[in-house]
Amino acid sequence: MARWEPGARERLQLAALDLFVEQGFESTTVAEIAGRADLTERTFYRHFADKREVLFDGQDVLLHAFVDAVAAAPDDASPRELAEAAVAGSVAFFTDERRPWSRRRQQAIDTEDGLRERESLKMGALASAVAQALRDRGVADPSAELAADAAISVFRVSFGQWIAPGETRGIDEIQTALFAAQRALA
């Protein structure tokens, strides 16, 4: 086995995603993932606590991107502008190079109830973090919660559009259009 080759984490992620899509999340074992990546199970567990973590790796980085964008927004930004800044903070995370991975990841998540639940919890955690970041900037409740929830709705819908087959727009362009549509509802 190629234990010392670089890129073990990425190889494990690609192997896991391939197997999840081919045979389902529940039917895939850690041994199969490690074998497909030409690594050991021990190496897998050095990188991931369990196979679910392969799909949710980077969640903390994304959350911090949202929160950091709120903190970096102009001092005179409105609650809506702060919430929009949070979502804009995700743009660097969702590059065109990442789109194929994100499409396949979502395909794997959509087939399993437990993974869909975890994805929903992730969205809730993002909304809570953005709401707290807004509070930290002086936005009172319920405005902080409402603005955060509205922003995460735009993020969720923009992500869904971004990974749709045939979609070529960048996530930033999609988010801009969706925020405009959201403002038109008011």
Short mmCIF file of N, CA and C in Angstrom, two decimals:
data_model
loop_
_atom_site.label_atom_id
_atom_site.label_comp_id
_atom_site.label_asym_id
_atom_site.label_seq_id
_atom_site.Cartn_x
_atom_site.Cartn_y
_atom_site.Cartn_z
N MET A 1 0.83 -1.18 0.00
CA MET A 1 0.00 0.00 0.00
C MET A 1 0.87 1.25 0.00
N ALA A 2 0.41 2.28 -0.65
CA ALA A 2 1.17 3.52 -0.80
C ALA A 2 0.96 4.41 0.41
N ARG A 3 1.46 3.98 1.54
CA ARG A 3 1.19 4.67 2.79
C ARG A 3 1.81 6.05 2.88
N TRP A 4 2.94 6.27 2.26
CA TRP A 4 3.65 7.52 2.48
C TRP A 4 3.53 8.49 1.32
N GLU A 5 2.72 8.18 0.34
CA GLU A 5 2.52 9.11 -0.77
C GLU A 5 1.75 10.33 -0.27
N PRO A 6 2.04 11.49 -0.83
CA PRO A 6 1.30 12.68 -0.42
C PRO A 6 -0.14 12.62 -0.91
N GLY A 7 -0.98 13.45 -0.31
CA GLY A 7 -2.36 13.56 -0.75
C GLY A 7 -3.27 12.47 -0.21
N ALA A 8 -2.91 11.87 0.90
CA ALA A 8 -3.73 10.78 1.44
C ALA A 8 -5.15 11.24 1.75
N ARG A 9 -5.29 12.39 2.36
CA ARG A 9 -6.61 12.90 2.73
C ARG A 9 -7.49 13.06 1.49
N GLU A 10 -6.94 13.68 0.46
CA GLU A 10 -7.71 13.90 -0.76
C GLU A 10 -8.05 12.58 -1.45
N ARG A 11 -7.11 11.65 -1.44
CA ARG A 11 -7.38 10.34 -2.04
C ARG A 11 -8.49 9.62 -1.29
N LEU A 12 -8.47 9.72 0.02
CA LEU A 12 -9.54 9.10 0.82
C LEU A 12 -10.89 9.75 0.51
N GLN A 13 -10.90 11.07 0.39
CA GLN A 13 -12.15 11.77 0.08
C GLN A 13 -12.70 11.35 -1.27
N LEU A 14 -11.84 11.30 -2.28
CA LEU A 14 -12.30 10.90 -3.61
C LEU A 14 -12.77 9.45 -3.64
N ALA A 15 -12.03 8.58 -2.98
CA ALA A 15 -12.42 7.17 -2.93
C ALA A 15 -13.76 7.01 -2.23
N ALA A 16 -13.92 7.70 -1.11
CA ALA A 16 -15.17 7.62 -0.36
C ALA A 16 -16.34 8.12 -1.20
N LEU A 17 -16.16 9.26 -1.82
CA LEU A 17 -17.26 9.82 -2.62
C LEU A 17 -17.62 8.89 -3.77
N ASP A 18 -16.62 8.34 -4.45
CA ASP A 18 -16.89 7.38 -5.53
C ASP A 18 -17.73 6.21 -5.00
N LEU A 19 -17.32 5.66 -3.88
CA LEU A 19 -18.03 4.51 -3.32
C LEU A 19 -19.42 4.88 -2.83
N PHE A 20 -19.56 6.04 -2.20
CA PHE A 20 -20.88 6.47 -1.73
C PHE A 20 -21.86 6.59 -2.89
N VAL A 21 -21.39 7.15 -4.00
CA VAL A 21 -22.26 7.32 -5.17
C VAL A 21 -22.53 5.97 -5.83
N GLU A 22 -21.53 5.11 -5.91
CA GLU A 22 -21.68 3.81 -6.57
C GLU A 22 -22.57 2.84 -5.80
N GLN A 23 -22.36 2.75 -4.49
CA GLN A 23 -23.04 1.69 -3.74
C GLN A 23 -23.82 2.19 -2.53
N GLY A 24 -23.84 3.49 -2.31
CA GLY A 24 -24.57 4.04 -1.17
C GLY A 24 -23.69 4.22 0.04
N PHE A 25 -24.04 5.20 0.84
CA PHE A 25 -23.26 5.53 2.03
C PHE A 25 -23.25 4.38 3.02
N GLU A 26 -24.43 3.88 3.35
CA GLU A 26 -24.54 2.82 4.37
C GLU A 26 -23.83 1.54 3.94
N SER A 27 -23.80 1.26 2.66
CA SER A 27 -23.19 0.02 2.17
C SER A 27 -21.67 0.10 2.06
N THR A 28 -21.13 1.28 2.22
CA THR A 28 -19.69 1.49 2.07
C THR A 28 -19.00 1.38 3.42
N THR A 29 -17.92 0.61 3.46
CA THR A 29 -17.16 0.47 4.70
C THR A 29 -15.88 1.30 4.64
N VAL A 30 -15.35 1.58 5.80
CA VAL A 30 -14.07 2.29 5.88
C VAL A 30 -12.98 1.46 5.21
N ALA A 31 -13.04 0.15 5.37
CA ALA A 31 -12.04 -0.72 4.74
C ALA A 31 -12.08 -0.57 3.22
N GLU A 32 -13.28 -0.46 2.65
CA GLU A 32 -13.40 -0.28 1.20
C GLU A 32 -12.84 1.07 0.77
N ILE A 33 -13.12 2.09 1.56
CA ILE A 33 -12.61 3.43 1.23
C ILE A 33 -11.09 3.41 1.24
N ALA A 34 -10.52 2.89 2.31
CA ALA A 34 -9.06 2.84 2.43
C ALA A 34 -8.46 2.01 1.30
N GLY A 35 -9.06 0.88 1.00
CA GLY A 35 -8.57 0.03 -0.08
C GLY A 35 -8.61 0.72 -1.43
N ARG A 36 -9.70 1.42 -1.71
CA ARG A 36 -9.83 2.14 -2.99
C ARG A 36 -8.75 3.22 -3.09
N ALA A 37 -8.41 3.84 -1.96
CA ALA A 37 -7.38 4.88 -1.94
C ALA A 37 -5.97 4.31 -1.84
N ASP A 38 -5.86 2.99 -1.75
CA ASP A 38 -4.58 2.31 -1.59
C ASP A 38 -3.88 2.75 -0.31
N LEU A 39 -4.70 2.83 0.76
CA LEU A 39 -4.20 3.21 2.08
C LEU A 39 -4.77 2.23 3.10
N THR A 40 -4.36 2.39 4.34
CA THR A 40 -4.86 1.52 5.41
C THR A 40 -6.03 2.18 6.13
N GLU A 41 -6.80 1.36 6.84
CA GLU A 41 -7.89 1.90 7.67
C GLU A 41 -7.32 2.84 8.73
N ARG A 42 -6.17 2.48 9.25
CA ARG A 42 -5.54 3.34 10.26
C ARG A 42 -5.28 4.74 9.70
N THR A 43 -4.84 4.80 8.45
CA THR A 43 -4.62 6.10 7.81
C THR A 43 -5.94 6.85 7.68
N PHE A 44 -7.00 6.13 7.32
CA PHE A 44 -8.31 6.77 7.24
C PHE A 44 -8.64 7.44 8.57
N TYR A 45 -8.49 6.70 9.66
CA TYR A 45 -8.86 7.24 10.97
C TYR A 45 -7.90 8.32 11.47
N ARG A 46 -6.75 8.44 10.88
CA ARG A 46 -5.88 9.58 11.20
C ARG A 46 -6.45 10.87 10.62
N HIS A 47 -7.21 10.74 9.55
CA HIS A 47 -7.75 11.91 8.87
C HIS A 47 -9.21 12.20 9.20
N PHE A 48 -9.98 11.17 9.49
CA PHE A 48 -11.42 11.33 9.70
C PHE A 48 -11.88 10.48 10.88
N ALA A 49 -12.78 11.04 11.68
CA ALA A 49 -13.32 10.29 12.82
C ALA A 49 -14.20 9.13 12.36
N ASP A 50 -14.93 9.34 11.27
CA ASP A 50 -15.78 8.30 10.70
C ASP A 50 -16.07 8.66 9.25
N LYS A 51 -16.76 7.79 8.54
CA LYS A 51 -16.97 8.02 7.11
C LYS A 51 -17.88 9.21 6.83
N ARG A 52 -18.75 9.55 7.77
CA ARG A 52 -19.63 10.71 7.62
C ARG A 52 -18.80 12.00 7.52
N GLU A 53 -17.71 12.04 8.27
CA GLU A 53 -16.87 13.25 8.28
C GLU A 53 -16.23 13.55 6.93
N VAL A 54 -16.11 12.54 6.08
CA VAL A 54 -15.56 12.77 4.74
C VAL A 54 -16.43 13.78 3.99
N LEU A 55 -17.75 13.66 4.15
CA LEU A 55 -18.67 14.53 3.44
C LEU A 55 -18.82 15.91 4.08
N PHE A 56 -18.49 16.01 5.36
CA PHE A 56 -18.69 17.27 6.07
C PHE A 56 -17.37 17.92 6.48
N ASP A 57 -16.29 17.45 5.91
CA ASP A 57 -14.98 18.04 6.14
C ASP A 57 -14.99 19.48 5.63
N GLY A 58 -14.45 20.39 6.38
CA GLY A 58 -14.42 21.79 5.96
C GLY A 58 -15.57 22.61 6.49
N GLN A 59 -16.47 21.99 7.23
CA GLN A 59 -17.62 22.71 7.76
C GLN A 59 -17.19 23.88 8.64
N ASP A 60 -16.19 23.67 9.47
CA ASP A 60 -15.71 24.75 10.35
C ASP A 60 -15.09 25.89 9.55
N VAL A 61 -14.38 25.55 8.48
CA VAL A 61 -13.77 26.58 7.62
C VAL A 61 -14.87 27.44 7.00
N LEU A 62 -15.92 26.80 6.52
CA LEU A 62 -17.04 27.53 5.93
C LEU A 62 -17.71 28.42 6.96
N LEU A 63 -17.97 27.89 8.14
CA LEU A 63 -18.60 28.68 9.20
C LEU A 63 -17.76 29.91 9.53
N HIS A 64 -16.46 29.73 9.65
CA HIS A 64 -15.58 30.86 9.95
C HIS A 64 -15.56 31.88 8.81
N ALA A 65 -15.68 31.42 7.58
CA ALA A 65 -15.73 32.35 6.45
C ALA A 65 -16.95 33.25 6.55
N PHE A 66 -18.09 32.70 6.94
CA PHE A 66 -19.31 33.49 7.13
C PHE A 66 -19.11 34.51 8.25
N VAL A 67 -18.65 34.04 9.39
CA VAL A 67 -18.49 34.90 10.57
C VAL A 67 -17.43 35.97 10.34
N ASP A 68 -16.33 35.60 9.74
CA ASP A 68 -15.26 36.57 9.47
C ASP A 68 -15.71 37.65 8.50
N ALA A 69 -16.56 37.29 7.54
CA ALA A 69 -17.06 38.28 6.59
C ALA A 69 -17.96 39.30 7.28
N VAL A 70 -18.73 38.87 8.26
CA VAL A 70 -19.56 39.81 9.03
C VAL A 70 -18.66 40.75 9.82
N ALA A 71 -17.65 40.20 10.45
CA ALA A 71 -16.73 41.02 11.25
C ALA A 71 -15.99 42.04 10.40
N ALA A 72 -15.71 41.70 9.14
CA ALA A 72 -14.94 42.58 8.25
C ALA A 72 -15.81 43.59 7.50
N ALA A 73 -17.12 43.48 7.62
CA ALA A 73 -18.02 44.38 6.88
C ALA A 73 -17.88 45.81 7.41
N PRO A 74 -18.23 46.80 6.58
CA PRO A 74 -18.12 48.20 7.01
C PRO A 74 -18.92 48.47 8.29
N ASP A 75 -18.44 49.42 9.07
CA ASP A 75 -19.08 49.76 10.34
C ASP A 75 -20.53 50.22 10.17
N ASP A 76 -20.82 50.87 9.06
CA ASP A 76 -22.17 51.41 8.86
C ASP A 76 -23.11 50.45 8.12
N ALA A 77 -22.71 49.20 7.98
CA ALA A 77 -23.54 48.22 7.26
C ALA A 77 -24.82 47.93 8.03
N SER A 78 -25.91 47.80 7.29
CA SER A 78 -27.21 47.45 7.88
C SER A 78 -27.22 45.96 8.22
N PRO A 79 -28.19 45.52 9.04
CA PRO A 79 -28.28 44.08 9.32
C PRO A 79 -28.38 43.24 8.04
N ARG A 80 -29.15 43.69 7.07
CA ARG A 80 -29.27 42.96 5.80
C ARG A 80 -27.92 42.91 5.10
N GLU A 81 -27.21 44.03 5.06
CA GLU A 81 -25.90 44.07 4.40
C GLU A 81 -24.88 43.18 5.12
N LEU A 82 -24.97 43.14 6.44
CA LEU A 82 -24.08 42.25 7.19
C LEU A 82 -24.37 40.78 6.87
N ALA A 83 -25.65 40.45 6.80
CA ALA A 83 -26.03 39.07 6.48
C ALA A 83 -25.62 38.70 5.06
N GLU A 84 -25.78 39.63 4.14
CA GLU A 84 -25.34 39.39 2.76
C GLU A 84 -23.83 39.23 2.69
N ALA A 85 -23.11 40.00 3.50
CA ALA A 85 -21.65 39.86 3.55
C ALA A 85 -21.26 38.47 4.04
N ALA A 86 -22.01 37.95 5.01
CA ALA A 86 -21.73 36.60 5.51
C ALA A 86 -21.78 35.58 4.39
N VAL A 87 -22.84 35.64 3.59
CA VAL A 87 -22.99 34.69 2.49
C VAL A 87 -21.91 34.91 1.44
N ALA A 88 -21.59 36.16 1.17
CA ALA A 88 -20.52 36.46 0.21
C ALA A 88 -19.19 35.89 0.68
N GLY A 89 -19.04 35.71 1.98
CA GLY A 89 -17.83 35.12 2.52
C GLY A 89 -17.61 33.68 2.07
N SER A 90 -18.65 33.05 1.58
CA SER A 90 -18.54 31.66 1.14
C SER A 90 -18.00 31.52 -0.28
N VAL A 91 -17.93 32.62 -1.01
CA VAL A 91 -17.59 32.57 -2.44
C VAL A 91 -16.23 31.90 -2.68
N ALA A 92 -15.25 32.23 -1.87
CA ALA A 92 -13.91 31.65 -2.07
C ALA A 92 -13.91 30.15 -1.84
N PHE A 93 -14.85 29.66 -1.07
CA PHE A 93 -14.95 28.24 -0.76
C PHE A 93 -15.50 27.44 -1.94
N PHE A 94 -16.35 28.06 -2.75
CA PHE A 94 -17.06 27.36 -3.82
C PHE A 94 -16.56 27.82 -5.19
N THR A 95 -15.37 27.36 -5.52
CA THR A 95 -14.75 27.69 -6.80
C THR A 95 -15.27 26.74 -7.89
N ASP A 96 -15.04 27.10 -9.13
CA ASP A 96 -15.45 26.23 -10.24
C ASP A 96 -14.78 24.86 -10.15
N GLU A 97 -13.55 24.82 -9.63
CA GLU A 97 -12.84 23.55 -9.48
C GLU A 97 -13.54 22.63 -8.48
N ARG A 98 -14.23 23.22 -7.53
CA ARG A 98 -14.90 22.45 -6.47
C ARG A 98 -16.30 21.98 -6.89
N ARG A 99 -16.84 22.56 -7.95
CA ARG A 99 -18.22 22.25 -8.34
C ARG A 99 -18.47 20.76 -8.59
N PRO A 100 -17.63 20.04 -9.35
CA PRO A 100 -17.90 18.60 -9.56
C PRO A 100 -17.95 17.81 -8.24
N TRP A 101 -17.01 18.11 -7.33
CA TRP A 101 -17.01 17.45 -6.02
C TRP A 101 -18.31 17.77 -5.29
N SER A 102 -18.71 19.04 -5.29
CA SER A 102 -19.91 19.45 -4.57
C SER A 102 -21.16 18.80 -5.14
N ARG A 103 -21.22 18.67 -6.45
CA ARG A 103 -22.37 17.99 -7.08
C ARG A 103 -22.46 16.53 -6.62
N ARG A 104 -21.34 15.85 -6.66
CA ARG A 104 -21.34 14.43 -6.27
C ARG A 104 -21.57 14.27 -4.78
N ARG A 105 -21.02 15.17 -3.99
CA ARG A 105 -21.23 15.14 -2.54
C ARG A 105 -22.72 15.26 -2.24
N GLN A 106 -23.38 16.22 -2.89
CA GLN A 106 -24.80 16.41 -2.65
C GLN A 106 -25.60 15.20 -3.11
N GLN A 107 -25.17 14.59 -4.20
CA GLN A 107 -25.83 13.37 -4.68
C GLN A 107 -25.76 12.28 -3.61
N ALA A 108 -24.62 12.13 -2.98
CA ALA A 108 -24.47 11.14 -1.92
C ALA A 108 -25.33 11.49 -0.71
N ILE A 109 -25.35 12.76 -0.33
CA ILE A 109 -26.14 13.20 0.82
C ILE A 109 -27.63 12.99 0.58
N ASP A 110 -28.08 13.30 -0.62
CA ASP A 110 -29.51 13.22 -0.93
C ASP A 110 -30.07 11.81 -0.85
N THR A 111 -29.23 10.80 -0.86
CA THR A 111 -29.71 9.41 -0.84
C THR A 111 -29.87 8.84 0.56
N GLU A 112 -29.44 9.55 1.58
CA GLU A 112 -29.45 9.01 2.94
C GLU A 112 -30.11 9.99 3.91
N ASP A 113 -31.13 9.50 4.64
CA ASP A 113 -31.83 10.34 5.61
C ASP A 113 -30.89 10.95 6.64
N GLY A 114 -29.99 10.14 7.18
CA GLY A 114 -29.07 10.63 8.21
C GLY A 114 -28.15 11.72 7.70
N LEU A 115 -27.74 11.62 6.45
CA LEU A 115 -26.87 12.64 5.86
C LEU A 115 -27.65 13.92 5.58
N ARG A 116 -28.89 13.78 5.14
CA ARG A 116 -29.73 14.97 4.92
C ARG A 116 -29.96 15.69 6.25
N GLU A 117 -30.16 14.92 7.31
CA GLU A 117 -30.34 15.51 8.63
C GLU A 117 -29.07 16.26 9.05
N ARG A 118 -27.93 15.65 8.83
CA ARG A 118 -26.66 16.31 9.18
C ARG A 118 -26.49 17.60 8.39
N GLU A 119 -26.86 17.58 7.10
CA GLU A 119 -26.76 18.78 6.27
C GLU A 119 -27.69 19.87 6.80
N SER A 120 -28.87 19.48 7.24
CA SER A 120 -29.82 20.43 7.82
C SER A 120 -29.26 21.03 9.11
N LEU A 121 -28.64 20.20 9.93
CA LEU A 121 -28.01 20.69 11.15
C LEU A 121 -26.88 21.67 10.83
N LYS A 122 -26.15 21.38 9.76
CA LYS A 122 -25.07 22.28 9.33
C LYS A 122 -25.64 23.65 8.96
N MET A 123 -26.75 23.66 8.24
CA MET A 123 -27.38 24.93 7.87
C MET A 123 -27.85 25.67 9.11
N GLY A 124 -28.38 24.94 10.08
CA GLY A 124 -28.79 25.56 11.34
C GLY A 124 -27.62 26.16 12.09
N ALA A 125 -26.50 25.45 12.08
CA ALA A 125 -25.29 25.96 12.74
C ALA A 125 -24.78 27.21 12.05
N LEU A 126 -24.84 27.24 10.73
CA LEU A 126 -24.44 28.45 9.99
C LEU A 126 -25.34 29.62 10.36
N ALA A 127 -26.65 29.39 10.39
CA ALA A 127 -27.59 30.46 10.74
C ALA A 127 -27.33 30.97 12.15
N SER A 128 -27.10 30.06 13.09
CA SER A 128 -26.82 30.47 14.47
C SER A 128 -25.53 31.27 14.56
N ALA A 129 -24.51 30.84 13.85
CA ALA A 129 -23.23 31.55 13.88
C ALA A 129 -23.35 32.94 13.26
N VAL A 130 -24.09 33.04 12.16
CA VAL A 130 -24.28 34.35 11.53
C VAL A 130 -25.10 35.25 12.44
N ALA A 131 -26.15 34.71 13.06
CA ALA A 131 -26.96 35.51 13.99
C ALA A 131 -26.09 36.03 15.14
N GLN A 132 -25.22 35.18 15.67
CA GLN A 132 -24.34 35.63 16.75
C GLN A 132 -23.35 36.69 16.25
N ALA A 133 -22.84 36.51 15.06
CA ALA A 133 -21.93 37.51 14.49
C ALA A 133 -22.65 38.85 14.32
N LEU A 134 -23.91 38.80 13.93
CA LEU A 134 -24.70 40.03 13.81
C LEU A 134 -24.91 40.66 15.19
N ARG A 135 -25.22 39.85 16.19
CA ARG A 135 -25.36 40.38 17.55
C ARG A 135 -24.06 41.03 18.00
N ASP A 136 -22.94 40.38 17.68
CA ASP A 136 -21.64 40.93 18.05
C ASP A 136 -21.39 42.28 17.39
N ARG A 137 -22.06 42.52 16.27
CA ARG A 137 -21.95 43.81 15.58
C ARG A 137 -23.03 44.79 16.04
N GLY A 138 -23.81 44.43 17.05
CA GLY A 138 -24.80 45.34 17.62
C GLY A 138 -26.21 45.19 17.09
N VAL A 139 -26.46 44.17 16.29
CA VAL A 139 -27.81 43.94 15.78
C VAL A 139 -28.59 43.17 16.84
N ALA A 140 -29.73 43.73 17.24
CA ALA A 140 -30.55 43.10 18.28
C ALA A 140 -31.44 42.02 17.69
N ASP A 141 -31.87 41.11 18.56
CA ASP A 141 -32.88 40.13 18.15
C ASP A 141 -34.24 40.81 18.19
N PRO A 142 -35.18 40.47 17.37
CA PRO A 142 -35.16 39.34 16.46
C PRO A 142 -34.51 39.65 15.11
N SER A 143 -34.07 40.90 14.91
CA SER A 143 -33.48 41.27 13.61
C SER A 143 -32.28 40.40 13.25
N ALA A 144 -31.43 40.11 14.23
CA ALA A 144 -30.24 39.29 13.96
C ALA A 144 -30.63 37.90 13.46
N GLU A 145 -31.60 37.28 14.13
CA GLU A 145 -32.03 35.94 13.72
C GLU A 145 -32.72 35.96 12.37
N LEU A 146 -33.58 36.94 12.16
CA LEU A 146 -34.30 37.03 10.88
C LEU A 146 -33.33 37.25 9.72
N ALA A 147 -32.40 38.17 9.89
CA ALA A 147 -31.43 38.46 8.83
C ALA A 147 -30.56 37.24 8.55
N ALA A 148 -30.13 36.56 9.61
CA ALA A 148 -29.29 35.37 9.43
C ALA A 148 -30.06 34.26 8.73
N ASP A 149 -31.28 34.01 9.16
CA ASP A 149 -32.08 32.95 8.52
C ASP A 149 -32.34 33.26 7.05
N ALA A 150 -32.64 34.52 6.75
CA ALA A 150 -32.88 34.91 5.35
C ALA A 150 -31.61 34.72 4.52
N ALA A 151 -30.47 35.08 5.09
CA ALA A 151 -29.21 34.93 4.36
C ALA A 151 -28.87 33.47 4.12
N ILE A 152 -29.09 32.62 5.12
CA ILE A 152 -28.78 31.20 4.95
C ILE A 152 -29.74 30.57 3.95
N SER A 153 -30.96 31.06 3.87
CA SER A 153 -31.88 30.58 2.83
C SER A 153 -31.32 30.89 1.44
N VAL A 154 -30.80 32.10 1.28
CA VAL A 154 -30.19 32.45 0.00
C VAL A 154 -28.98 31.56 -0.27
N PHE A 155 -28.17 31.34 0.75
CA PHE A 155 -27.00 30.47 0.57
C PHE A 155 -27.43 29.07 0.12
N ARG A 156 -28.41 28.50 0.81
CA ARG A 156 -28.87 27.14 0.51
C ARG A 156 -29.40 27.04 -0.92
N VAL A 157 -30.23 28.01 -1.31
CA VAL A 157 -30.79 27.99 -2.67
C VAL A 157 -29.70 28.25 -3.70
N SER A 158 -28.79 29.17 -3.41
CA SER A 158 -27.71 29.45 -4.37
C SER A 158 -26.81 28.24 -4.55
N PHE A 159 -26.54 27.53 -3.48
CA PHE A 159 -25.73 26.32 -3.59
C PHE A 159 -26.44 25.29 -4.46
N GLY A 160 -27.74 25.10 -4.23
CA GLY A 160 -28.51 24.16 -5.04
C GLY A 160 -28.50 24.52 -6.52
N GLN A 161 -28.60 25.81 -6.81
CA GLN A 161 -28.54 26.23 -8.21
C GLN A 161 -27.14 26.05 -8.77
N TRP A 162 -26.13 26.37 -7.98
CA TRP A 162 -24.74 26.28 -8.42
C TRP A 162 -24.34 24.86 -8.81
N ILE A 163 -24.86 23.86 -8.09
CA ILE A 163 -24.50 22.47 -8.40
C ILE A 163 -25.46 21.83 -9.40
N ALA A 164 -26.47 22.55 -9.85
CA ALA A 164 -27.43 21.98 -10.80
C ALA A 164 -26.73 21.63 -12.12
N PRO A 165 -27.14 20.53 -12.74
CA PRO A 165 -26.54 20.15 -14.03
C PRO A 165 -26.67 21.28 -15.05
N GLY A 166 -25.59 21.56 -15.73
CA GLY A 166 -25.59 22.59 -16.76
C GLY A 166 -25.37 24.01 -16.26
N GLU A 167 -25.38 24.21 -14.95
CA GLU A 167 -25.18 25.56 -14.41
C GLU A 167 -23.73 25.97 -14.60
N THR A 168 -23.51 27.17 -15.12
CA THR A 168 -22.14 27.65 -15.36
C THR A 168 -21.83 28.93 -14.60
N ARG A 169 -22.85 29.59 -14.06
CA ARG A 169 -22.58 30.83 -13.31
C ARG A 169 -21.81 30.53 -12.04
N GLY A 170 -21.02 31.50 -11.61
CA GLY A 170 -20.35 31.38 -10.33
C GLY A 170 -21.35 31.54 -9.21
N ILE A 171 -21.02 31.03 -8.04
CA ILE A 171 -21.95 31.12 -6.92
C ILE A 171 -22.19 32.57 -6.52
N ASP A 172 -21.19 33.43 -6.72
CA ASP A 172 -21.37 34.85 -6.39
C ASP A 172 -22.45 35.49 -7.26
N GLU A 173 -22.45 35.15 -8.53
CA GLU A 173 -23.46 35.69 -9.45
C GLU A 173 -24.86 35.19 -9.07
N ILE A 174 -24.94 33.94 -8.71
CA ILE A 174 -26.22 33.36 -8.29
C ILE A 174 -26.70 34.03 -7.00
N GLN A 175 -25.80 34.20 -6.04
CA GLN A 175 -26.17 34.83 -4.77
C GLN A 175 -26.65 36.26 -4.98
N THR A 176 -25.98 37.00 -5.85
CA THR A 176 -26.40 38.38 -6.13
C THR A 176 -27.82 38.40 -6.67
N ALA A 177 -28.12 37.51 -7.61
CA ALA A 177 -29.47 37.45 -8.19
C ALA A 177 -30.50 37.05 -7.14
N LEU A 178 -30.16 36.12 -6.28
CA LEU A 178 -31.11 35.68 -5.26
C LEU A 178 -31.34 36.73 -4.19
N PHE A 179 -30.30 37.45 -3.80
CA PHE A 179 -30.50 38.54 -2.84
C PHE A 179 -31.39 39.62 -3.44
N ALA A 180 -31.21 39.90 -4.72
CA ALA A 180 -32.08 40.88 -5.40
C ALA A 180 -33.53 40.38 -5.41
N ALA A 181 -33.72 39.11 -5.68
CA ALA A 181 -35.07 38.53 -5.67
C ALA A 181 -35.66 38.58 -4.27
N GLN A 182 -34.84 38.32 -3.27
CA GLN A 182 -35.31 38.37 -1.88
C GLN A 182 -35.73 39.78 -1.49
N ARG A 183 -34.93 40.77 -1.88
CA ARG A 183 -35.28 42.17 -1.58
C ARG A 183 -36.57 42.57 -2.28
N ALA A 184 -36.81 42.03 -3.47
CA ALA A 184 -38.03 42.35 -4.22
C ALA A 184 -39.28 41.81 -3.53
N LEU A 185 -39.12 40.82 -2.67
CA LEU A 185 -40.25 40.26 -1.93
C LEU A 185 -40.75 41.20 -0.84
N ALA A 186 -39.88 42.07 -0.38
CA ALA A 186 -40.23 42.95 0.75
C ALA A 186 -41.19 44.04 0.37
#
